[in-house]
């Protein structure tokens, strides 16, 4: 019995560095705030004298920061609102997110807009059902339209 216990203990201790490394790798990385405007990547490419293929253009947006850095957006649930609603493009925004390791691709985790210098949450609202969503759709409850809303962020939030 003691031999088996020793063998199991040796295996666990031998694997410990690998388990710790795997846990560190899977741990969420720190998010940062990026200020700028979300624009179609096709606009940026055309300013540089080139162009995206027409079938690629609708699938690429980028955040252009105040200091001129360009961060293409990963199209997922965090950034989908920009792809679905052109009203959100070319306006002052603060995107919270993290860069895909080894790239400039930005994975968005939170979206805020600056209106008259004040920070606002951005969301879509159904007045009939009182449902709040993070992207433009018809309401899944009543089938009615969802309205784009901006709510000023209160101090200390």
CSV table of N, CA and C in Angstrom, one decimal:
chain,number,residue,atom,x,y,z
A,1,UNK,N,0.8,-1.2,0.0
A,1,UNK,CA,0.0,0.0,0.0
A,1,UNK,C,0.9,1.3,0.0
A,2,UNK,N,1.9,1.2,0.8
A,2,UNK,CA,2.8,2.4,0.9
A,2,UNK,C,3.5,2.6,-0.4
A,3,UNK,N,3.8,1.5,-1.1
A,3,UNK,CA,4.5,1.6,-2.4
A,3,UNK,C,3.6,2.4,-3.4
A,4,UNK,N,2.3,2.0,-3.4
A,4,UNK,CA,1.3,2.7,-4.4
A,4,UNK,C,1.2,4.1,-4.0
A,5,UNK,N,1.1,4.4,-2.8
A,5,UNK,CA,1.0,5.8,-2.3
A,5,UNK,C,2.2,6.6,-2.7
A,6,UNK,N,3.4,6.0,-2.6
A,6,UNK,CA,4.6,6.7,-3.0
A,6,UNK,C,4.6,7.0,-4.5
A,7,UNK,N,4.2,6.0,-5.2
A,7,UNK,CA,4.2,6.1,-6.7
A,7,UNK,C,3.2,7.2,-7.1
A,8,UNK,N,2.0,7.2,-6.5
A,8,UNK,CA,1.0,8.3,-6.8
A,8,UNK,C,1.6,9.7,-6.5
A,9,UNK,N,2.2,9.8,-5.3
A,9,UNK,CA,2.7,11.0,-4.8
A,9,UNK,C,3.8,11.5,-5.8
A,10,UNK,N,4.7,10.6,-6.2
A,10,UNK,CA,5.8,10.9,-7.1
A,10,UNK,C,5.2,11.4,-8.5
A,11,UNK,N,4.2,10.8,-8.9
A,11,UNK,CA,3.6,11.2,-10.2
A,11,UNK,C,3.0,12.6,-10.1
A,12,UNK,N,2.3,12.9,-9.0
A,12,UNK,CA,1.6,14.2,-8.8
A,12,UNK,C,2.7,15.3,-8.7
A,13,UNK,N,3.7,15.0,-7.9
A,13,UNK,CA,4.8,16.0,-7.7
A,13,UNK,C,5.6,16.2,-9.1
A,14,UNK,N,5.7,15.2,-9.8
A,14,UNK,CA,6.4,15.3,-11.1
A,14,UNK,C,5.6,16.1,-12.1
A,15,UNK,N,4.2,16.0,-12.0
A,15,UNK,CA,3.4,16.8,-12.9
A,15,UNK,C,3.1,18.2,-12.4
A,16,UNK,N,3.4,18.5,-11.2
A,16,UNK,CA,3.0,19.8,-10.6
A,16,UNK,C,3.5,21.0,-11.5
A,17,UNK,N,4.8,21.0,-12.0
A,17,UNK,CA,5.2,22.2,-12.8
A,17,UNK,C,4.3,22.3,-14.0
A,18,UNK,N,3.9,21.2,-14.6
A,18,UNK,CA,3.1,21.3,-15.9
A,18,UNK,C,1.7,21.8,-15.5
A,19,UNK,N,1.2,21.3,-14.4
A,19,UNK,CA,-0.2,21.8,-14.0
A,19,UNK,C,-0.2,23.3,-13.7
A,20,UNK,N,0.8,23.8,-13.0
A,20,UNK,CA,0.9,25.2,-12.7
A,20,UNK,C,1.0,26.0,-14.0
A,21,UNK,N,1.9,25.5,-14.9
A,21,UNK,CA,2.1,26.3,-16.2
A,21,UNK,C,0.8,26.3,-17.0
A,22,UNK,N,0.0,25.2,-17.0
A,22,UNK,CA,-1.3,25.1,-17.7
A,22,UNK,C,-2.3,26.1,-17.1
A,23,UNK,N,-2.3,26.1,-15.8
A,23,UNK,CA,-3.2,27.0,-15.1
A,23,UNK,C,-2.9,28.5,-15.4
A,24,UNK,N,-1.6,28.8,-15.4
A,24,UNK,CA,-1.2,30.2,-15.7
A,24,UNK,C,-1.6,30.6,-17.1
A,25,UNK,N,-1.4,29.6,-18.0
A,25,UNK,CA,-1.7,29.9,-19.4
A,25,UNK,C,-3.2,30.1,-19.6
A,26,UNK,N,-4.0,29.4,-18.9
A,26,UNK,CA,-5.5,29.5,-19.1
A,26,UNK,C,-6.1,30.6,-18.3
A,27,UNK,N,-5.3,31.2,-17.4
A,27,UNK,CA,-5.8,32.3,-16.6
A,27,UNK,C,-6.1,33.5,-17.4
A,28,UNK,N,-7.2,34.2,-17.2
A,28,UNK,CA,-7.4,35.4,-18.0
A,28,UNK,C,-6.3,36.4,-17.9
A,29,UNK,N,-6.0,37.0,-19.0
A,29,UNK,CA,-5.0,38.1,-19.0
A,29,UNK,C,-5.6,39.4,-18.7
A,30,UNK,N,-4.8,40.3,-18.3
A,30,UNK,CA,-5.3,41.7,-17.9
A,30,UNK,C,-5.9,42.4,-19.1
A,31,UNK,N,-7.0,43.1,-18.8
A,31,UNK,CA,-7.6,43.9,-19.9
A,31,UNK,C,-7.1,45.4,-19.8
A,32,UNK,N,-7.1,46.1,-20.9
A,32,UNK,CA,-6.7,47.5,-20.9
A,32,UNK,C,-7.8,48.3,-21.6
A,33,UNK,N,-7.8,49.6,-21.4
A,33,UNK,CA,-8.7,50.5,-22.1
A,33,UNK,C,-8.1,51.1,-23.3
A,34,UNK,N,-8.8,51.2,-24.4
A,34,UNK,CA,-8.3,51.8,-25.6
A,34,UNK,C,-9.3,52.9,-26.1
A,35,UNK,N,-8.8,54.1,-26.2
A,35,UNK,CA,-9.7,55.2,-26.7
A,35,UNK,C,-9.5,55.5,-28.1
A,36,UNK,N,-10.5,55.7,-28.9
A,36,UNK,CA,-10.4,56.0,-30.3
A,36,UNK,C,-11.8,55.9,-31.0
A,37,UNK,N,-11.7,55.6,-32.3
A,37,UNK,CA,-12.9,55.5,-33.1
A,37,UNK,C,-12.8,54.2,-33.9
A,38,UNK,N,-14.0,53.5,-33.9
A,38,UNK,CA,-14.0,52.2,-34.7
A,38,UNK,C,-14.4,52.6,-36.1
A,39,UNK,N,-13.6,52.1,-37.0
A,39,UNK,CA,-13.8,52.5,-38.5
A,39,UNK,C,-13.7,51.2,-39.3
A,40,UNK,N,-14.3,51.2,-40.5
A,40,UNK,CA,-14.1,50.1,-41.4
A,40,UNK,C,-12.6,50.0,-41.8
A,41,UNK,N,-12.0,48.9,-41.8
A,41,UNK,CA,-10.6,48.7,-42.1
A,41,UNK,C,-10.4,49.1,-43.6
A,42,UNK,N,-11.5,48.9,-44.4
A,42,UNK,CA,-11.4,49.3,-45.8
A,42,UNK,C,-11.1,50.8,-46.0
A,43,UNK,N,-11.6,51.6,-45.1
A,43,UNK,CA,-11.3,53.0,-45.2
A,43,UNK,C,-9.8,53.3,-44.9
A,44,UNK,N,-9.3,52.6,-43.9
A,44,UNK,CA,-7.9,52.8,-43.6
A,44,UNK,C,-6.9,52.3,-44.7
A,45,UNK,N,-7.3,51.2,-45.3
A,45,UNK,CA,-6.5,50.6,-46.4
A,45,UNK,C,-6.6,51.5,-47.6
A,46,UNK,N,-7.7,52.1,-47.9
A,46,UNK,CA,-7.9,52.9,-49.1
A,46,UNK,C,-7.1,54.2,-48.9
A,47,UNK,N,-7.0,54.7,-47.7
A,47,UNK,CA,-6.2,55.9,-47.4
A,47,UNK,C,-4.7,55.7,-47.7
A,48,UNK,N,-4.3,54.4,-47.5
A,48,UNK,CA,-2.9,54.0,-47.8
A,48,UNK,C,-2.7,53.6,-49.2
A,49,UNK,N,-3.7,53.8,-50.1
A,49,UNK,CA,-3.5,53.6,-51.5
A,49,UNK,C,-3.8,52.2,-52.0
A,50,UNK,N,-4.5,51.4,-51.2
A,50,UNK,CA,-4.8,50.0,-51.5
A,50,UNK,C,-6.3,49.8,-51.3
A,51,UNK,N,-6.7,48.6,-51.4
A,51,UNK,CA,-8.1,48.3,-51.1
A,51,UNK,C,-8.3,46.8,-50.7
A,52,UNK,N,-9.3,46.6,-49.9
A,52,UNK,CA,-9.7,45.3,-49.5
A,52,UNK,C,-10.6,44.7,-50.5
A,53,UNK,N,-10.6,43.4,-50.7
A,53,UNK,CA,-11.5,42.7,-51.6
A,53,UNK,C,-12.9,43.0,-51.1
A,54,UNK,N,-13.9,43.2,-52.0
A,54,UNK,CA,-15.2,43.6,-51.6
A,54,UNK,C,-15.9,42.6,-50.7
A,55,UNK,N,-15.6,41.3,-50.8
A,55,UNK,CA,-16.2,40.3,-49.9
A,55,UNK,C,-15.5,40.3,-48.5
A,56,UNK,N,-14.4,40.9,-48.4
A,56,UNK,CA,-13.7,41.0,-47.1
A,56,UNK,C,-14.1,42.3,-46.3
A,57,UNK,N,-14.4,43.3,-47.0
A,57,UNK,CA,-14.6,44.7,-46.4
A,57,UNK,C,-15.6,44.6,-45.3
A,58,UNK,N,-16.8,44.0,-45.4
A,58,UNK,CA,-17.8,44.1,-44.3
A,58,UNK,C,-17.4,43.3,-43.1
A,59,UNK,N,-16.3,42.5,-43.1
A,59,UNK,CA,-15.9,41.7,-42.0
A,59,UNK,C,-14.8,42.2,-41.2
A,60,UNK,N,-14.3,43.4,-41.6
A,60,UNK,CA,-13.1,43.9,-40.9
A,60,UNK,C,-13.4,45.4,-40.4
A,61,UNK,N,-13.3,45.5,-39.1
A,61,UNK,CA,-13.4,46.9,-38.5
A,61,UNK,C,-12.1,47.0,-37.6
A,62,UNK,N,-11.7,48.2,-37.3
A,62,UNK,CA,-10.5,48.5,-36.5
A,62,UNK,C,-10.8,49.7,-35.6
A,63,UNK,N,-10.2,49.6,-34.5
A,63,UNK,CA,-10.1,50.8,-33.6
A,63,UNK,C,-8.9,51.6,-33.9
A,64,UNK,N,-9.1,52.9,-34.2
A,64,UNK,CA,-8.0,53.8,-34.5
A,64,UNK,C,-7.9,54.6,-33.2
A,65,UNK,N,-6.8,54.5,-32.5
A,65,UNK,CA,-6.6,55.2,-31.2
A,65,UNK,C,-6.3,56.7,-31.5
A,66,UNK,N,-6.4,57.5,-30.4
A,66,UNK,CA,-6.1,58.9,-30.5
A,66,UNK,C,-4.6,59.2,-30.9
A,67,UNK,N,-3.7,58.2,-30.6
A,67,UNK,CA,-2.3,58.4,-31.0
A,67,UNK,C,-2.0,57.7,-32.4
A,68,UNK,N,-3.1,57.3,-33.1
A,68,UNK,CA,-2.9,56.7,-34.5
A,68,UNK,C,-2.6,55.2,-34.5
A,69,UNK,N,-2.6,54.5,-33.4
A,69,UNK,CA,-2.4,53.1,-33.5
A,69,UNK,C,-3.7,52.4,-34.0
A,70,UNK,N,-3.5,51.3,-34.7
A,70,UNK,CA,-4.7,50.6,-35.4
A,70,UNK,C,-4.8,49.2,-34.7
A,71,UNK,N,-6.0,48.9,-34.2
A,71,UNK,CA,-6.2,47.6,-33.6
A,71,UNK,C,-7.4,46.9,-34.3
A,72,UNK,N,-7.2,46.0,-35.3
A,72,UNK,CA,-8.3,45.3,-35.9
A,72,UNK,C,-9.1,44.6,-34.8
A,73,UNK,N,-10.4,44.6,-34.9
A,73,UNK,CA,-11.3,44.0,-33.9
A,73,UNK,C,-11.6,42.5,-34.2
A,74,UNK,N,-11.5,41.7,-33.2
A,74,UNK,CA,-11.9,40.3,-33.3
A,74,UNK,C,-13.4,40.3,-33.4
A,75,UNK,N,-14.0,39.8,-34.4
A,75,UNK,CA,-15.5,39.8,-34.5
A,75,UNK,C,-16.1,38.6,-33.6
A,76,UNK,N,-16.6,39.0,-32.5
A,76,UNK,CA,-17.2,38.1,-31.5
A,76,UNK,C,-18.3,38.8,-30.8
A,77,UNK,N,-18.8,38.2,-29.7
A,77,UNK,CA,-19.9,38.9,-29.0
A,77,UNK,C,-19.5,40.2,-28.4
A,78,UNK,N,-18.2,40.5,-28.1
A,78,UNK,CA,-17.8,41.7,-27.5
A,78,UNK,C,-17.8,42.9,-28.5
A,79,UNK,N,-17.6,42.6,-29.8
A,79,UNK,CA,-17.5,43.7,-30.8
A,79,UNK,C,-18.6,43.6,-31.8
A,80,UNK,N,-19.5,42.6,-31.7
A,80,UNK,CA,-20.5,42.4,-32.7
A,80,UNK,C,-21.4,43.7,-33.0
A,81,UNK,N,-21.6,44.5,-31.9
A,81,UNK,CA,-22.5,45.6,-32.0
A,81,UNK,C,-22.0,46.6,-33.1
A,82,UNK,N,-20.7,46.7,-33.3
A,82,UNK,CA,-20.1,47.6,-34.3
A,82,UNK,C,-20.4,47.0,-35.7
A,83,UNK,N,-20.4,45.7,-35.9
A,83,UNK,CA,-20.6,45.1,-37.2
A,83,UNK,C,-22.1,45.2,-37.6
A,84,UNK,N,-23.0,45.3,-36.6
A,84,UNK,CA,-24.4,45.3,-36.8
A,84,UNK,C,-25.0,46.7,-36.9
A,85,UNK,N,-24.4,47.7,-36.3
A,85,UNK,CA,-25.0,49.0,-36.2
A,85,UNK,C,-24.0,50.1,-36.7
A,86,UNK,N,-24.1,50.6,-37.9
A,86,UNK,CA,-23.2,51.6,-38.3
A,86,UNK,C,-23.3,52.9,-37.6
A,87,UNK,N,-24.3,53.1,-36.8
A,87,UNK,CA,-24.4,54.3,-35.9
A,87,UNK,C,-23.3,54.4,-34.9
A,88,UNK,N,-22.7,53.3,-34.6
A,88,UNK,CA,-21.6,53.2,-33.6
A,88,UNK,C,-20.2,53.5,-34.2
A,89,UNK,N,-20.1,53.6,-35.5
A,89,UNK,CA,-18.9,53.8,-36.1
A,89,UNK,C,-18.5,55.3,-36.1
A,90,UNK,N,-17.2,55.5,-36.1
A,90,UNK,CA,-16.6,56.8,-36.3
A,90,UNK,C,-17.1,57.8,-35.2
A,91,UNK,N,-17.2,57.3,-34.0
A,91,UNK,CA,-17.6,58.1,-32.8
A,91,UNK,C,-16.6,57.8,-31.7
A,92,UNK,N,-16.3,58.8,-30.8
A,92,UNK,CA,-15.4,58.6,-29.7
A,92,UNK,C,-15.8,57.4,-28.8
A,93,UNK,N,-15.0,56.5,-28.6
A,93,UNK,CA,-15.3,55.3,-27.8
A,93,UNK,C,-14.1,54.9,-26.9
A,94,UNK,N,-14.5,54.2,-25.8
A,94,UNK,CA,-13.5,53.5,-25.0
A,94,UNK,C,-13.8,52.0,-25.0
A,95,UNK,N,-12.9,51.3,-25.6
A,95,UNK,CA,-13.1,49.8,-25.7
A,95,UNK,C,-12.2,49.2,-24.6
A,96,UNK,N,-12.7,48.3,-23.8
A,96,UNK,CA,-12.0,47.6,-22.9
A,96,UNK,C,-11.8,46.2,-23.5
A,97,UNK,N,-10.6,45.7,-23.4
A,97,UNK,CA,-10.3,44.4,-24.0
A,97,UNK,C,-8.9,44.0,-23.8
A,98,UNK,N,-8.5,42.9,-24.5
A,98,UNK,CA,-7.1,42.4,-24.5
A,98,UNK,C,-6.7,42.1,-25.9
A,99,UNK,N,-5.4,42.2,-26.1
A,99,UNK,CA,-4.9,41.9,-27.4
A,99,UNK,C,-4.7,40.4,-27.5
A,100,UNK,N,-4.9,39.8,-28.6
A,100,UNK,CA,-4.6,38.4,-28.9
A,100,UNK,C,-3.1,38.3,-28.8
A,101,UNK,N,-2.6,37.3,-28.0
A,101,UNK,CA,-1.1,37.3,-27.8
A,101,UNK,C,-0.4,37.2,-29.2
A,102,UNK,N,0.7,38.1,-29.2
A,102,UNK,CA,1.5,38.1,-30.4
A,102,UNK,C,0.9,38.9,-31.6
A,103,UNK,N,-0.1,39.7,-31.3
A,103,UNK,CA,-0.7,40.4,-32.4
A,103,UNK,C,-1.2,41.8,-32.0
A,104,UNK,N,-1.8,42.5,-32.9
A,104,UNK,CA,-2.5,43.8,-32.6
A,104,UNK,C,-4.0,43.6,-32.6
A,105,UNK,N,-4.5,42.3,-32.7
A,105,UNK,CA,-5.9,42.1,-32.8
A,105,UNK,C,-6.5,42.3,-31.4
A,106,UNK,N,-7.6,43.1,-31.4
A,106,UNK,CA,-8.2,43.5,-30.1
A,106,UNK,C,-9.5,42.7,-29.9
A,107,UNK,N,-9.5,42.0,-28.8
A,107,UNK,CA,-10.7,41.2,-28.3
A,107,UNK,C,-11.5,42.1,-27.3
A,108,UNK,N,-12.6,42.6,-27.7
A,108,UNK,CA,-13.4,43.6,-26.9
A,108,UNK,C,-14.2,42.9,-25.8
A,109,UNK,N,-14.1,43.4,-24.6
A,109,UNK,CA,-14.9,42.8,-23.5
A,109,UNK,C,-15.9,43.8,-23.0
A,110,UNK,N,-15.7,45.1,-23.2
A,110,UNK,CA,-16.7,46.2,-22.8
A,110,UNK,C,-16.6,47.4,-23.7
A,111,UNK,N,-17.8,48.0,-23.9
A,111,UNK,CA,-17.8,49.2,-24.8
A,111,UNK,C,-18.5,50.3,-24.1
A,112,UNK,N,-17.8,51.5,-24.2
A,112,UNK,CA,-18.4,52.7,-23.7
A,112,UNK,C,-18.2,53.8,-24.8
A,113,UNK,N,-19.0,54.8,-24.8
A,113,UNK,CA,-18.9,55.9,-25.7
A,113,UNK,C,-18.7,57.2,-24.9
A,114,UNK,N,-18.0,58.1,-25.6
A,114,UNK,CA,-17.8,59.4,-25.0
A,114,UNK,C,-18.8,60.4,-25.7
A,115,UNK,N,-19.6,61.0,-24.9
A,115,UNK,CA,-20.6,62.0,-25.4
A,115,UNK,C,-20.3,63.3,-24.6
A,116,UNK,N,-19.9,64.3,-25.3
A,116,UNK,CA,-19.6,65.6,-24.7
A,116,UNK,C,-18.6,65.4,-23.6
A,117,UNK,N,-17.6,64.5,-23.8
A,117,UNK,CA,-16.5,64.3,-22.9
A,117,UNK,C,-16.9,63.4,-21.7
A,118,UNK,N,-18.1,62.9,-21.6
A,118,UNK,CA,-18.5,62.1,-20.5
A,118,UNK,C,-18.7,60.6,-21.0
A,119,UNK,N,-18.3,59.7,-20.1
A,119,UNK,CA,-18.4,58.3,-20.5
A,119,UNK,C,-19.8,57.7,-20.3
A,120,UNK,N,-20.2,57.0,-21.3
A,120,UNK,CA,-21.6,56.4,-21.4
A,120,UNK,C,-21.5,54.9,-21.7
A,121,UNK,N,-22.3,54.1,-21.0
A,121,UNK,CA,-22.5,52.7,-21.4
A,121,UNK,C,-23.3,52.7,-22.7
A,122,UNK,N,-23.1,51.7,-23.5
A,122,UNK,CA,-23.8,51.5,-24.8
A,122,UNK,C,-24.5,50.2,-24.8
A,123,UNK,N,-25.8,50.3,-25.1
A,123,UNK,CA,-26.6,49.0,-25.1
A,123,UNK,C,-27.9,49.2,-25.9
A,124,UNK,N,-28.6,48.1,-26.1
A,124,UNK,CA,-29.9,48.2,-26.9
A,124,UNK,C,-31.0,47.8,-25.9
A,125,UNK,N,-32.1,48.5,-26.1
A,125,UNK,CA,-33.2,48.3,-25.1
A,125,UNK,C,-34.6,48.1,-25.8
A,126,UNK,N,-35.4,47.2,-25.2
A,126,UNK,CA,-36.7,47.0,-25.7
A,126,UNK,C,-37.7,47.6,-24.7
A,127,UNK,N,-38.4,48.7,-25.1
A,127,UNK,CA,-39.3,49.3,-24.2
A,127,UNK,C,-40.5,48.5,-23.7
A,128,UNK,N,-40.9,47.6,-24.6
A,128,UNK,CA,-42.1,46.8,-24.3
A,128,UNK,C,-41.7,45.7,-23.3
A,129,UNK,N,-40.6,45.0,-23.4
A,129,UNK,CA,-40.2,43.9,-22.6
A,129,UNK,C,-39.2,44.3,-21.5
A,130,UNK,N,-38.7,45.5,-21.5
A,130,UNK,CA,-37.6,45.9,-20.6
A,130,UNK,C,-36.4,45.0,-20.6
A,131,UNK,N,-36.0,44.6,-21.8
A,131,UNK,CA,-34.9,43.7,-22.0
A,131,UNK,C,-33.7,44.6,-22.6
A,132,UNK,N,-32.5,44.3,-22.0
A,132,UNK,CA,-31.3,45.0,-22.4
A,132,UNK,C,-30.4,44.0,-23.1
A,133,UNK,N,-29.8,44.4,-24.2
A,133,UNK,CA,-28.9,43.5,-24.9
A,133,UNK,C,-27.7,44.3,-25.4
A,134,UNK,N,-26.6,43.6,-25.8
A,134,UNK,CA,-25.4,44.2,-26.2
A,134,UNK,C,-25.2,44.3,-27.7
A,135,UNK,N,-26.2,43.9,-28.5
A,135,UNK,CA,-26.2,44.1,-29.9
A,135,UNK,C,-27.5,44.4,-30.5
A,136,UNK,N,-27.5,45.0,-31.7
A,136,UNK,CA,-28.8,45.3,-32.4
A,136,UNK,C,-29.4,44.1,-32.9
A,137,UNK,N,-30.6,43.8,-32.5
A,137,UNK,CA,-31.5,42.7,-33.0
A,137,UNK,C,-32.9,43.1,-32.8
A,138,UNK,N,-33.8,42.3,-33.3
A,138,UNK,CA,-35.2,42.4,-32.8
A,138,UNK,C,-35.3,41.7,-31.5
A,139,UNK,N,-36.2,42.2,-30.7
A,139,UNK,CA,-36.4,41.6,-29.3
A,139,UNK,C,-36.8,40.1,-29.5
A,140,UNK,N,-36.1,39.3,-28.8
A,140,UNK,CA,-36.4,37.8,-28.9
A,140,UNK,C,-37.7,37.5,-28.1
A,141,UNK,N,-38.2,38.4,-27.3
A,141,UNK,CA,-39.5,38.2,-26.6
A,141,UNK,C,-40.7,38.6,-27.4
A,142,UNK,N,-40.7,39.9,-27.8
A,142,UNK,CA,-41.9,40.4,-28.5
A,142,UNK,C,-41.7,40.6,-30.0
A,143,UNK,N,-40.5,40.5,-30.5
A,143,UNK,CA,-40.2,40.6,-31.9
A,143,UNK,C,-40.1,42.1,-32.3
A,144,UNK,N,-40.2,43.0,-31.4
A,144,UNK,CA,-40.2,44.4,-31.7
A,144,UNK,C,-38.7,44.9,-31.8
A,145,UNK,N,-38.6,46.2,-32.3
A,145,UNK,CA,-37.2,46.7,-32.4
A,145,UNK,C,-36.6,47.0,-31.1
A,146,UNK,N,-35.3,47.0,-31.1
A,146,UNK,CA,-34.5,47.4,-29.9
A,146,UNK,C,-33.8,48.7,-30.2
A,147,UNK,N,-33.8,49.6,-29.2
A,147,UNK,CA,-33.4,50.9,-29.4
A,147,UNK,C,-32.0,51.1,-28.8
A,148,UNK,N,-31.1,51.8,-29.6
A,148,UNK,CA,-29.7,52.1,-29.1
A,148,UNK,C,-29.8,53.1,-28.0
A,149,UNK,N,-29.2,52.8,-26.9
A,149,UNK,CA,-29.2,53.7,-25.8
A,149,UNK,C,-27.8,54.0,-25.2
A,150,UNK,N,-27.6,55.2,-24.7
A,150,UNK,CA,-26.4,55.6,-24.0
A,150,UNK,C,-26.7,56.0,-22.6
A,151,UNK,N,-26.1,55.4,-21.6
A,151,UNK,CA,-26.4,55.8,-20.2
A,151,UNK,C,-25.1,56.3,-19.6
A,152,UNK,N,-25.2,57.5,-19.1
A,152,UNK,CA,-24.0,58.1,-18.5
A,152,UNK,C,-23.5,57.2,-17.3
A,153,UNK,N,-22.2,57.0,-17.3
A,153,UNK,CA,-21.6,56.2,-16.2
A,153,UNK,C,-21.4,57.1,-15.0
A,154,UNK,N,-22.0,56.7,-13.9
A,154,UNK,CA,-21.9,57.4,-12.7
A,154,UNK,C,-20.5,57.3,-12.0
A,155,UNK,N,-20.1,58.3,-11.3
A,155,UNK,CA,-18.8,58.4,-10.6
A,155,UNK,C,-18.7,57.2,-9.7
A,156,UNK,N,-17.5,56.7,-9.6
A,156,UNK,CA,-17.2,55.5,-8.7
A,156,UNK,C,-17.6,54.2,-9.3
A,157,UNK,N,-18.0,54.2,-10.5
A,157,UNK,CA,-18.5,52.9,-11.1
A,157,UNK,C,-17.4,52.3,-11.9
